[in-house]
Amino acid sequence: MNGIEKTVRQFHESWDLRDPERGVAVIAEDCRFEDVARSEAQTGPDGYRMDYHRWRAAFPDGEVKVVKAITGADGWAVAEFLNRGIQTGPLHSSLGDFPPSGRKIGVRYCLVMRVQGGKVVECRDYKDSSSIARQLGLLA
C-alpha cells in the first residue's frame, strides 16, 4: 500500500473507529470537500468534523467499508466505499431535516481525492442521493 492509499484509508477508517480526529489528521486546512449530489461544500478540518457529527448523529451505528482504492503517482485517488447504518437520529441536510426513520441503509459511494504531503487537499463525493432517500422511506 502506498502513502496516498494510506491517507485515503485513514480518512475513511476514522468513521468505523468513531474517531473523527483520525480523519482530521490527514486533511489540509484549505481542503475543499464537495458533495456533488447535494451541491454542498465544506472546507478543511472543521468542515470534516461538522459533516462527521451530522452523519454520526443520524446513524450512530454507521460504518464505512472501503471496497477499492485506486491511486496514481500524481496524488489522485479514487475510493469506492459502502456506507451502512440505521437512521435512529435526525438527519440534517441542505435538502431539509429528516426525523429518525428507524430504517437501514446501504449505499455505495465514490470519492475522488487529491493527496499532497500526506494530506487530502481536494475531495469530491459522488453518491446516489435518491437511493438514500428511497431507503429512508422519503421516496416511493
CSV table of C-alpha atoms in Angstrom, one decimal, residues 35-138:
chain,number,residue,atom,x,y,z
A,35,ASP,CA,-20.7,16.7,-2.1
A,36,VAL,CA,-21.7,16.7,-5.8
A,37,ALA,CA,-25.1,15.2,-5.3
A,38,ARG,CA,-26.2,17.9,-2.9
A,39,SER,CA,-24.2,20.7,-4.3
A,40,GLU,CA,-22.7,21.3,-0.9
A,41,ALA,CA,-19.1,22.0,0.1
A,42,GLN,CA,-17.2,22.0,3.4
A,43,THR,CA,-13.7,23.4,4.0
A,44,GLY,CA,-10.9,21.9,6.0
A,45,PRO,CA,-10.9,20.0,9.3
A,46,ASP,CA,-13.8,22.0,10.7
A,47,GLY,CA,-16.0,21.1,7.7
A,48,TYR,CA,-15.0,17.5,8.0
A,49,ARG,CA,-15.9,17.5,11.8
A,50,MET,CA,-19.2,19.1,11.1
A,51,ASP,CA,-20.1,16.5,8.4
A,52,TYR,CA,-18.9,13.6,10.5
A,53,HIS,CA,-21.0,14.6,13.5
A,54,ARG,CA,-24.0,15.3,11.3
A,55,TRP,CA,-23.9,11.8,9.9
A,56,ARG,CA,-23.0,10.2,13.2
A,57,ALA,CA,-26.0,11.8,14.9
A,58,ALA,CA,-28.3,10.3,12.2
A,59,PHE,CA,-26.6,6.9,12.0
A,60,PRO,CA,-24.9,6.2,15.4
A,61,ASP,CA,-24.2,2.6,14.3
A,62,GLY,CA,-23.0,3.6,10.9
A,63,GLU,CA,-20.0,2.0,9.2
A,64,VAL,CA,-17.9,2.7,6.2
A,65,LYS,CA,-16.1,0.0,4.3
A,66,VAL,CA,-13.6,0.8,1.6
A,67,VAL,CA,-14.3,-1.6,-1.3
A,68,LYS,CA,-11.5,-0.4,-3.6
A,69,ALA,CA,-8.9,2.3,-3.6
A,70,ILE,CA,-7.0,3.2,-6.8
A,71,THR,CA,-4.1,5.7,-6.7
A,72,GLY,CA,-2.0,7.5,-9.2
A,73,ALA,CA,1.6,8.8,-9.0
A,74,ASP,CA,0.2,12.3,-9.3
A,75,GLY,CA,-1.5,12.3,-5.9
A,76,TRP,CA,-5.0,11.5,-7.2
A,77,ALA,CA,-7.0,8.6,-5.7
A,78,VAL,CA,-10.5,7.1,-6.3
A,79,ALA,CA,-12.1,5.2,-3.5
A,80,GLU,CA,-15.3,3.1,-3.7
A,81,PHE,CA,-16.8,2.6,-0.3
A,82,LEU,CA,-20.0,1.3,1.2
A,83,ASN,CA,-21.9,3.2,3.9
A,84,ARG,CA,-24.3,1.2,6.1
A,85,GLY,CA,-26.4,2.1,9.2
A,86,ILE,CA,-29.8,2.5,10.8
A,87,GLN,CA,-31.1,6.1,10.9
A,88,THR,CA,-32.0,6.4,14.6
A,89,GLY,CA,-31.3,10.2,14.8
A,90,PRO,CA,-32.3,13.2,12.8
A,91,LEU,CA,-30.6,13.8,9.5
A,92,HIS,CA,-29.8,17.5,8.8
A,93,SER,CA,-29.1,18.5,5.2
A,94,SER,CA,-29.5,21.3,2.8
A,95,LEU,CA,-32.4,19.4,1.4
A,96,GLY,CA,-34.2,19.6,4.8
A,97,ASP,CA,-34.3,18.0,8.2
A,98,PHE,CA,-35.4,14.3,8.3
A,99,PRO,CA,-36.6,12.7,11.5
A,100,PRO,CA,-35.4,9.3,12.6
A,101,SER,CA,-36.9,6.6,10.3
A,102,GLY,CA,-35.5,3.5,12.0
A,103,ARG,CA,-34.6,2.3,8.5
A,104,LYS,CA,-31.4,0.6,7.5
A,105,ILE,CA,-29.5,2.0,4.5
A,106,GLY,CA,-26.6,0.6,2.4
A,107,VAL,CA,-25.2,3.0,-0.2
A,108,ARG,CA,-22.2,2.8,-2.4
A,109,TYR,CA,-20.2,6.0,-2.8
A,110,CYS,CA,-17.3,7.0,-5.0
A,111,LEU,CA,-14.8,9.6,-3.7
A,112,VAL,CA,-12.2,11.4,-5.8
A,113,MET,CA,-9.3,12.8,-3.7
A,114,ARG,CA,-6.1,14.6,-4.3
A,115,VAL,CA,-3.4,14.0,-1.7
A,116,GLN,CA,-0.2,16.0,-1.2
A,117,GLY,CA,2.3,15.6,1.5
A,118,GLY,CA,0.1,13.0,3.3
A,119,LYS,CA,-2.9,15.4,3.4
A,120,VAL,CA,-6.1,15.5,1.5
A,121,VAL,CA,-6.1,18.8,-0.4
A,122,GLU,CA,-9.2,18.2,-2.6
A,123,CYS,CA,-12.1,15.9,-2.4
A,124,ARG,CA,-15.3,15.2,-4.4
A,125,ASP,CA,-18.0,12.8,-3.2
A,126,TYR,CA,-20.4,11.1,-5.6
A,127,LYS,CA,-23.4,9.1,-4.5
A,128,ASP,CA,-27.0,8.3,-5.5
A,129,SER,CA,-29.0,10.5,-3.2
A,130,SER,CA,-32.3,9.1,-4.5
A,131,SER,CA,-31.2,5.7,-3.3
A,132,ILE,CA,-30.6,7.1,0.2
A,133,ALA,CA,-34.0,8.9,0.2
A,134,ARG,CA,-35.8,5.7,-1.1
A,135,GLN,CA,-34.2,3.5,1.6
A,136,LEU,CA,-35.2,6.1,4.3
A,137,GLY,CA,-38.8,6.0,3.1
A,138,LEU,CA,-38.7,9.5,1.7
